[in-house]
PDB file of C-alpha atoms in Angstrom:
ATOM      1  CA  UNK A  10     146.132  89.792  80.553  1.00 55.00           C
ATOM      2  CA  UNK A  11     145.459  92.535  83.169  1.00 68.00           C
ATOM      3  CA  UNK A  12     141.557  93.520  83.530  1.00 69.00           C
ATOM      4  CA  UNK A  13     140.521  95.808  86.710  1.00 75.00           C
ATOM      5  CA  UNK A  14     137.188  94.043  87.588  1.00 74.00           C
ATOM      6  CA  UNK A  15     135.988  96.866  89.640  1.00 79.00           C
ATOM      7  CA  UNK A  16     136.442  99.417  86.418  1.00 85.00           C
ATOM      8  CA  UNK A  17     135.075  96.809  84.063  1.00 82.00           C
ATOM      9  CA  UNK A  18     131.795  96.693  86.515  1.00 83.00           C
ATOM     10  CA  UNK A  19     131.138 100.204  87.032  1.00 87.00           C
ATOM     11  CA  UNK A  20     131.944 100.711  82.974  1.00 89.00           C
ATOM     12  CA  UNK A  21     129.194  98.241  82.033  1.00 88.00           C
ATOM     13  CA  UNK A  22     127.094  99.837  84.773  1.00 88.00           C
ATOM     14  CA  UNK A  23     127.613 103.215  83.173  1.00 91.00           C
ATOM     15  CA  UNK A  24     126.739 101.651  79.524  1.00 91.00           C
ATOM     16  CA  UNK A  25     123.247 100.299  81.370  1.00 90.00           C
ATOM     17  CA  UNK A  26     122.190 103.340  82.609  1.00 91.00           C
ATOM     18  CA  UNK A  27     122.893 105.429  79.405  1.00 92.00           C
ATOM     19  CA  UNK A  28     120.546 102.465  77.957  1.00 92.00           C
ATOM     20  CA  UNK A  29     117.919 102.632  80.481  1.00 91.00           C
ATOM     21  CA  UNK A  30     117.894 106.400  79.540  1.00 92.00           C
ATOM     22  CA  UNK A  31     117.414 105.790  76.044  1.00 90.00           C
ATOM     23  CA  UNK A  32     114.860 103.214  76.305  1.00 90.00           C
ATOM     24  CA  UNK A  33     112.663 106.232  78.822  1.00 89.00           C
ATOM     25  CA  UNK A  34     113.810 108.312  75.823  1.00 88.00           C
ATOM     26  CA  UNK A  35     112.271 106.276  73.617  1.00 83.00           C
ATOM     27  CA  UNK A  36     109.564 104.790  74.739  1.00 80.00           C
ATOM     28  CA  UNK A  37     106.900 106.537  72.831  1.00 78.00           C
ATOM     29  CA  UNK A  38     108.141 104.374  69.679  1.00 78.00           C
ATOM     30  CA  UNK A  39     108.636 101.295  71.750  1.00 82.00           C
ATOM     31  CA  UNK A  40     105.145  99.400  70.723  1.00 78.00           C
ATOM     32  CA  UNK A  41     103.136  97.537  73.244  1.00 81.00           C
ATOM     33  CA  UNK A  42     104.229  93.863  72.296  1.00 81.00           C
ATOM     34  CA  UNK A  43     107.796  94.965  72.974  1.00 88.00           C
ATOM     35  CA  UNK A  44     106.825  95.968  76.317  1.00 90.00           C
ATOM     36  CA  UNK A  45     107.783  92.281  78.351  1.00 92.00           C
ATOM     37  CA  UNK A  46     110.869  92.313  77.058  1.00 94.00           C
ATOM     38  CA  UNK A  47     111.756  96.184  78.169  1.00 93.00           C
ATOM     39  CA  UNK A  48     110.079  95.192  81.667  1.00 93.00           C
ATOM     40  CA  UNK A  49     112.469  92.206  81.677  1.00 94.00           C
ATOM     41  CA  UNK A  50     115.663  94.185  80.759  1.00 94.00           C
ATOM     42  CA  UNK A  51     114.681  96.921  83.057  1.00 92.00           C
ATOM     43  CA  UNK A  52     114.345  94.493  85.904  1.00 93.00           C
ATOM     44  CA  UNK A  53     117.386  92.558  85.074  1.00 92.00           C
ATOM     45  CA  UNK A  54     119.734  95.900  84.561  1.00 91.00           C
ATOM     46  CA  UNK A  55     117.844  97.267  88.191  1.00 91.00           C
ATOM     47  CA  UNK A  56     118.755  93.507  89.860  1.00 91.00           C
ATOM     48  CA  UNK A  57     122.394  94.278  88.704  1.00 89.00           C
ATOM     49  CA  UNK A  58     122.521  97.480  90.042  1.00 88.00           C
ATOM     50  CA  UNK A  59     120.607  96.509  93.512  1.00 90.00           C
ATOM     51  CA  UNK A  60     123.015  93.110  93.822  1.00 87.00           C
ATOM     52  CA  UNK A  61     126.294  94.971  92.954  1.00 85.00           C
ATOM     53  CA  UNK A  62     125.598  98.015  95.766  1.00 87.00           C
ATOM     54  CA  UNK A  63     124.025  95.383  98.150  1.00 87.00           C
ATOM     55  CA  UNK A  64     126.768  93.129  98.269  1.00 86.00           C
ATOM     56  CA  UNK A  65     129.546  96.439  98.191  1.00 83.00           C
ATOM     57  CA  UNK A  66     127.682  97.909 101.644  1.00 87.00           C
ATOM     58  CA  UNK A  67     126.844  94.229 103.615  1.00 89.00           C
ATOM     59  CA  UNK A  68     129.592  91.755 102.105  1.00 83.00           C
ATOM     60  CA  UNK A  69     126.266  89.293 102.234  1.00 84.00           C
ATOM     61  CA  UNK A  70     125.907  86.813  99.203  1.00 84.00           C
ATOM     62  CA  UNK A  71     123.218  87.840  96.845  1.00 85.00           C
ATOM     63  CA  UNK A  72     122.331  84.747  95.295  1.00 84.00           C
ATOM     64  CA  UNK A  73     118.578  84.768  96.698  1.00 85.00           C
ATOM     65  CA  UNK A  74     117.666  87.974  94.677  1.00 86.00           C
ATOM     66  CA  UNK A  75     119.374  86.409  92.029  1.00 87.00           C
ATOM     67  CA  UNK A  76     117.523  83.565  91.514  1.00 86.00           C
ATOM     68  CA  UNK A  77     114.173  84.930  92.210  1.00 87.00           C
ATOM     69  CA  UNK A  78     114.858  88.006  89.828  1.00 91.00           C
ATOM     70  CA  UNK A  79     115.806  85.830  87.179  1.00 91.00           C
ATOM     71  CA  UNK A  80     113.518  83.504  87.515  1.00 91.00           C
ATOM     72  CA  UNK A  81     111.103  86.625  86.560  1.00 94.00           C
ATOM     73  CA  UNK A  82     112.740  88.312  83.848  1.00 95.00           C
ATOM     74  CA  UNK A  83     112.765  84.963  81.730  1.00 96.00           C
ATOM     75  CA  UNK A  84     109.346  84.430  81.920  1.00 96.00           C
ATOM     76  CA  UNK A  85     108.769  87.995  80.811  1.00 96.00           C
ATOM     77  CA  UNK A  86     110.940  87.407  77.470  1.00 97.00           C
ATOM     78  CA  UNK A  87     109.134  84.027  77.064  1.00 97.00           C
ATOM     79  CA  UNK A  88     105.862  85.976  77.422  1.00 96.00           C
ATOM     80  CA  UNK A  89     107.687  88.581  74.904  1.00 96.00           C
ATOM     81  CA  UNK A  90     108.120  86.099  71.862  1.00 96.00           C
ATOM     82  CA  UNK A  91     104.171  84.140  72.745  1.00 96.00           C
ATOM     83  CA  UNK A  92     102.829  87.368  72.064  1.00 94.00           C
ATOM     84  CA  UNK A  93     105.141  87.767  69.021  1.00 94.00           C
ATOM     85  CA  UNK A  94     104.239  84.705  67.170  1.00 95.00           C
ATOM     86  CA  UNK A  95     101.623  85.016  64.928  1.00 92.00           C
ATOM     87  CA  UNK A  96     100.558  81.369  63.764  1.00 93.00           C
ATOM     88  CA  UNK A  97      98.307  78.683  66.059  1.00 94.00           C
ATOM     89  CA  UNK A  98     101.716  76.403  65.905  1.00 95.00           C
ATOM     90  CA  UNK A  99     104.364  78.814  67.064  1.00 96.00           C
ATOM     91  CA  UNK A 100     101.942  79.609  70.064  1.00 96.00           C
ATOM     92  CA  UNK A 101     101.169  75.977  70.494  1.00 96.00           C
ATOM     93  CA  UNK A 102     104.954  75.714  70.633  1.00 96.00           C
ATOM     94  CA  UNK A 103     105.770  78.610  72.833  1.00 97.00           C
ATOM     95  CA  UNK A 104     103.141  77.384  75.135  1.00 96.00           C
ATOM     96  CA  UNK A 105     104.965  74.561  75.471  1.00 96.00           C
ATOM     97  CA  UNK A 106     108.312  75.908  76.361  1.00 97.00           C
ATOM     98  CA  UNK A 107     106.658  77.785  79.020  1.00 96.00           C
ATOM     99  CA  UNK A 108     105.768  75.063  80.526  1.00 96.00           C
ATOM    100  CA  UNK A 109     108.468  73.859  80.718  1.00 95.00           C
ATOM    101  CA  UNK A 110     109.872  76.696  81.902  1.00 95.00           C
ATOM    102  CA  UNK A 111     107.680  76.841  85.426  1.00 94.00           C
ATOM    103  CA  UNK A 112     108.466  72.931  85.709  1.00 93.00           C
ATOM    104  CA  UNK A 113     111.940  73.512  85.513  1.00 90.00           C
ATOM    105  CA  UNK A 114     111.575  76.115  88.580  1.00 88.00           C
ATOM    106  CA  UNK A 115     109.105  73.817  90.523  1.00 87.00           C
ATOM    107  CA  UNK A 116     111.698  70.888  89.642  1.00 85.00           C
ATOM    108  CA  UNK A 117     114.583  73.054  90.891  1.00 81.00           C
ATOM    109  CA  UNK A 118     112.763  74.573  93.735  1.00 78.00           C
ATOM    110  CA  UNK A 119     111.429  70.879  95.023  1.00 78.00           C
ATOM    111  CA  UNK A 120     114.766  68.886  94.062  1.00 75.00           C
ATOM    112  CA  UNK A 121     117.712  71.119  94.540  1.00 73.00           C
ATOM    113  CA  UNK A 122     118.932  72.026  97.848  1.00 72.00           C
ATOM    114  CA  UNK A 123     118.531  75.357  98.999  1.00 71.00           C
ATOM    115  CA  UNK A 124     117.572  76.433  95.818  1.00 69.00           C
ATOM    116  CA  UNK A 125     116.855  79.677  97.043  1.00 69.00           C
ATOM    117  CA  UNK A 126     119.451  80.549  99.011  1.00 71.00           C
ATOM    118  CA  UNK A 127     122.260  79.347  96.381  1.00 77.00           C
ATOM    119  CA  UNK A 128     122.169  80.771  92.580  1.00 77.00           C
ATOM    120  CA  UNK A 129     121.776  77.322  90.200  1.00 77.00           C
ATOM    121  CA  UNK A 130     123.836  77.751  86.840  1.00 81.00           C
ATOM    122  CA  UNK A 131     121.906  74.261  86.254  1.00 83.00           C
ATOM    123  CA  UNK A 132     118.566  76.690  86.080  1.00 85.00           C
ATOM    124  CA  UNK A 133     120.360  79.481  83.900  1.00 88.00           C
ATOM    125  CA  UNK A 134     121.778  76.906  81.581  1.00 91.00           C
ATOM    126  CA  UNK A 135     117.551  75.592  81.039  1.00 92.00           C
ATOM    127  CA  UNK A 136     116.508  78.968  80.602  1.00 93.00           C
ATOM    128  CA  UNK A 137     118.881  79.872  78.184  1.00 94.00           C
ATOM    129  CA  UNK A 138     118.080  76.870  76.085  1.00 95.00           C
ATOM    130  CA  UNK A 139     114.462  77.573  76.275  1.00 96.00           C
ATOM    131  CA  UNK A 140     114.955  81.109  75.459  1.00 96.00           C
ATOM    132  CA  UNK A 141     117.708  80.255  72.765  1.00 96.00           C
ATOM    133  CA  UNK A 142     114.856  77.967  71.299  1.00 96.00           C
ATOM    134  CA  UNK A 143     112.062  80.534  71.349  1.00 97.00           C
ATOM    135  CA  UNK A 144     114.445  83.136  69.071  1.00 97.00           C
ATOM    136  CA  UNK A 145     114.914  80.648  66.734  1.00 96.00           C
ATOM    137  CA  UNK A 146     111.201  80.382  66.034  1.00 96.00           C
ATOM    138  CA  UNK A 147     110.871  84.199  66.212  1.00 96.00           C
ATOM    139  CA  UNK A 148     113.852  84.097  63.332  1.00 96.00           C
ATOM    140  CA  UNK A 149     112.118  81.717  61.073  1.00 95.00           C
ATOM    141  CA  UNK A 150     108.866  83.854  61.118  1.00 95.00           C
ATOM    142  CA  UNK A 151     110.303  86.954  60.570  1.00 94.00           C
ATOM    143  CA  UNK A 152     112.528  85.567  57.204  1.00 94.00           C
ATOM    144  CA  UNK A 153     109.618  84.315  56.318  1.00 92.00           C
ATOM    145  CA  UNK A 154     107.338  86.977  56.363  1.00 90.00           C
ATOM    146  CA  UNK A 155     106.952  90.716  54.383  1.00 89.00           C
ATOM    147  CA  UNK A 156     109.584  91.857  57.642  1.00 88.00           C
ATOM    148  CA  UNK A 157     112.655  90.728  56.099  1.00 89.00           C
ATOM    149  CA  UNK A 158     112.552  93.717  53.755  1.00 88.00           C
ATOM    150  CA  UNK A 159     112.481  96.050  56.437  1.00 87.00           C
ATOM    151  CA  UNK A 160     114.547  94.654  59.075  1.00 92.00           C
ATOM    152  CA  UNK A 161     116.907  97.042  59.934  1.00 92.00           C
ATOM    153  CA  UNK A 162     113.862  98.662  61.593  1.00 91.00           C
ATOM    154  CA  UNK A 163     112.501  95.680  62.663  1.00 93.00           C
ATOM    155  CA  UNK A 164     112.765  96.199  66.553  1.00 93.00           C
ATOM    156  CA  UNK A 165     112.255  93.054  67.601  1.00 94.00           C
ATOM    157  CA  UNK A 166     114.639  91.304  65.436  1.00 96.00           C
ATOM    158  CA  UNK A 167     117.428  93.509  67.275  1.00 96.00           C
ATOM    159  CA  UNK A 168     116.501  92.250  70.737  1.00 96.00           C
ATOM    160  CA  UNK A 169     116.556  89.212  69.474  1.00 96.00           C
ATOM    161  CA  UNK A 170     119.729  89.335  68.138  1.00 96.00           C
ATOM    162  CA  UNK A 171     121.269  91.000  70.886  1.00 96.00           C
ATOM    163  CA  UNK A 172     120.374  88.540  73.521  1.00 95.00           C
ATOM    164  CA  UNK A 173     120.905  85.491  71.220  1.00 94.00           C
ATOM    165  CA  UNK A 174     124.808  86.933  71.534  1.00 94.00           C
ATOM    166  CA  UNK A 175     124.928  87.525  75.235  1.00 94.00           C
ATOM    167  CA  UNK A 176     122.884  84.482  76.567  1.00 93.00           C
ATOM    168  CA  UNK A 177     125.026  82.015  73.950  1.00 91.00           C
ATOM    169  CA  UNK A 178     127.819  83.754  74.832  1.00 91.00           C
ATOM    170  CA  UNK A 179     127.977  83.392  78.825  1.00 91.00           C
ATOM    171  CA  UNK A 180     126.993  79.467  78.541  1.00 89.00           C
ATOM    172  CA  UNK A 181     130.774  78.725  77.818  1.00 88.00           C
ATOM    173  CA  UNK A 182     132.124  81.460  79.909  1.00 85.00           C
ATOM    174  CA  UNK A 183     129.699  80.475  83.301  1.00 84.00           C
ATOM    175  CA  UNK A 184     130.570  76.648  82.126  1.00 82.00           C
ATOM    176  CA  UNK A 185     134.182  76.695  82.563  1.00 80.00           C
ATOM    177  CA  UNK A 186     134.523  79.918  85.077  1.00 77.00           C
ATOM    178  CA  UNK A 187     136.003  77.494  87.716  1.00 78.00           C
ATOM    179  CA  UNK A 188     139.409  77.235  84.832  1.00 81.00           C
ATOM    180  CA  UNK A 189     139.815  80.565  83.960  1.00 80.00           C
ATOM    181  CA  UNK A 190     141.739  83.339  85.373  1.00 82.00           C
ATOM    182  CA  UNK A 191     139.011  85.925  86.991  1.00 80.00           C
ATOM    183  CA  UNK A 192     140.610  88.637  84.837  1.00 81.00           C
ATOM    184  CA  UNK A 193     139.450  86.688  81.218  1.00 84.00           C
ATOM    185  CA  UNK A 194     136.103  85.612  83.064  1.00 86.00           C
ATOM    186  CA  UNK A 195     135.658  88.804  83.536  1.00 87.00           C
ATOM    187  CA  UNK A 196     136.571  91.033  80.809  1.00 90.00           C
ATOM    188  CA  UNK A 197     134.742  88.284  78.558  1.00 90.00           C
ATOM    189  CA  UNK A 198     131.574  89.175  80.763  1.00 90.00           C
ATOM    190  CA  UNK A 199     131.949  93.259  80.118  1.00 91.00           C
ATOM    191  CA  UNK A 200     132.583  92.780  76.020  1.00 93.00           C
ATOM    192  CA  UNK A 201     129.279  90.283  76.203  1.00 93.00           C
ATOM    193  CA  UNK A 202     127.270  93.114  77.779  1.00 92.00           C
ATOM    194  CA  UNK A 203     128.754  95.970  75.820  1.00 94.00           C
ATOM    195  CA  UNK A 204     128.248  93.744  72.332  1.00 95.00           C
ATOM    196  CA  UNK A 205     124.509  93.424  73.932  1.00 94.00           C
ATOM    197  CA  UNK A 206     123.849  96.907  74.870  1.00 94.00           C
ATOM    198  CA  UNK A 207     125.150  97.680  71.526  1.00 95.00           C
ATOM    199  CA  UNK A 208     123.133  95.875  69.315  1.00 96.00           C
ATOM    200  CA  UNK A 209     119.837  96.819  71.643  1.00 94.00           C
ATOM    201  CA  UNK A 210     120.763 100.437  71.020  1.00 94.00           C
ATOM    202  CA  UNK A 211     121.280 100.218  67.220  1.00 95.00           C
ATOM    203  CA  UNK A 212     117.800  98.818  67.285  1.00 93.00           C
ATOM    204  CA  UNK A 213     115.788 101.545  69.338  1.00 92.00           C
ATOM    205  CA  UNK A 214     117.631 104.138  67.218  1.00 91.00           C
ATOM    206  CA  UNK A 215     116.864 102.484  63.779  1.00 90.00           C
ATOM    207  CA  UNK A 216     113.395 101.258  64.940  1.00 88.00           C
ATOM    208  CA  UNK A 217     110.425 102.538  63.045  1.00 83.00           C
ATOM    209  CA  UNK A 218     106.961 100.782  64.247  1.00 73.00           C
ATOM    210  CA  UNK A 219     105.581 103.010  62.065  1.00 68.00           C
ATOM    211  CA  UNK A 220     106.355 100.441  58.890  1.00 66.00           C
ATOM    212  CA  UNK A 221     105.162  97.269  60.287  1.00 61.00           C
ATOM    213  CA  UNK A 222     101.528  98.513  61.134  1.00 60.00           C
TER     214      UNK A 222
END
């Protein structure tokens, strides 16, 4: 198959923006506890933006910003689903995958060579797990609790949903991107975003915080 790369990355930067707008649009019914994860996606759409521009006008690697930034925005959507969890064990829980969340980054920062100055999929591939792990448990309280019946305007369910596709998705795609032809790799990257933006979208239009006061 034939994919232009440079279309497919200003398309999906397009799609981000228009979802940036809506979430400023929006942000009156955005509630408080959804806040991390906004600050998170914000940071992580601006990081895209900043990396993609940077690297167009200098040609120099990126990879520092990248880690760093990263680094950041999953501990904001860990933060997200601690404050979302209502019972003593899920926090007990979620306290403990934060943990291991900074010792993974200490680990990687102490153990892996020029950590900094070289993204490490090894990293991504921890934080996804952890943050794969912590939707779960969001998942199981929500179907078991008085939400279920109103789910479609459940906000946080659609986040949830939405980056449970994306961050699942790229594990396979990052994991063999060495045996793929650039053109898949990439297009596969661009219909994991635009499923993601999507299903974030559908959510902050349906959402009514109104209903789970």
């Amino acid at each position: 198959m034939t994919w232009d790369v440079e279309i497919g990355k200003l398309a999906t930067m397009i799609i981000l923006m228009g979802v940036l707008i809506l979430i400023f649009i929006n942000y009156r019914k955005i509630e408080k506890v959804n806040l991390l994860f906004f600050a998170g996606f914000i940071l992580f759409s601006l990081l895209d933006f900043f990396c993609y521009f940077y690297f167009k006008l200098t040609k120099l690697p990126t990879d520092t910003f990248f880690v760093v930034g990263i680094s950041v925005v999953f501990s904001l959507y860990l933060l997200f689903y601690y404050q979302l969890f209502e019972s003593r064990l899920l926090k007990k829980i979620q306290s403990f995958i934060l943990i291991i969340f900074l010792v993974n980054v200490f680990c990687m920062l102490y153990f892996e060579e020029n950590f900094l100055g070289k993204f490490s999929f090894n990293m991504l591939y921890i934080n996804i797990i952890l943050l794969t792990f912590s939707i779960i448990l969001f998942l199981y309280q929500t179907f078991n609790s008085d939400k279920i019946f109103e789910i479609k305007n459940y906000l946080p369910f659609w986040i949830s949903v939405s980056s449970l596709i994306y961050y699942i998705g790229i594990i396979p795609i990052f994991y063999f991107r060495t045996k793929v032809s650039p053109d898949l790799y990439f297009f596969i990257l661009f219909l994991l975003n635009f499923i993601n933006n999507a299903v974030l979208v559908f959510g902050l239009l349906c959402n009514k915080p109104d209903k789970f006061k």
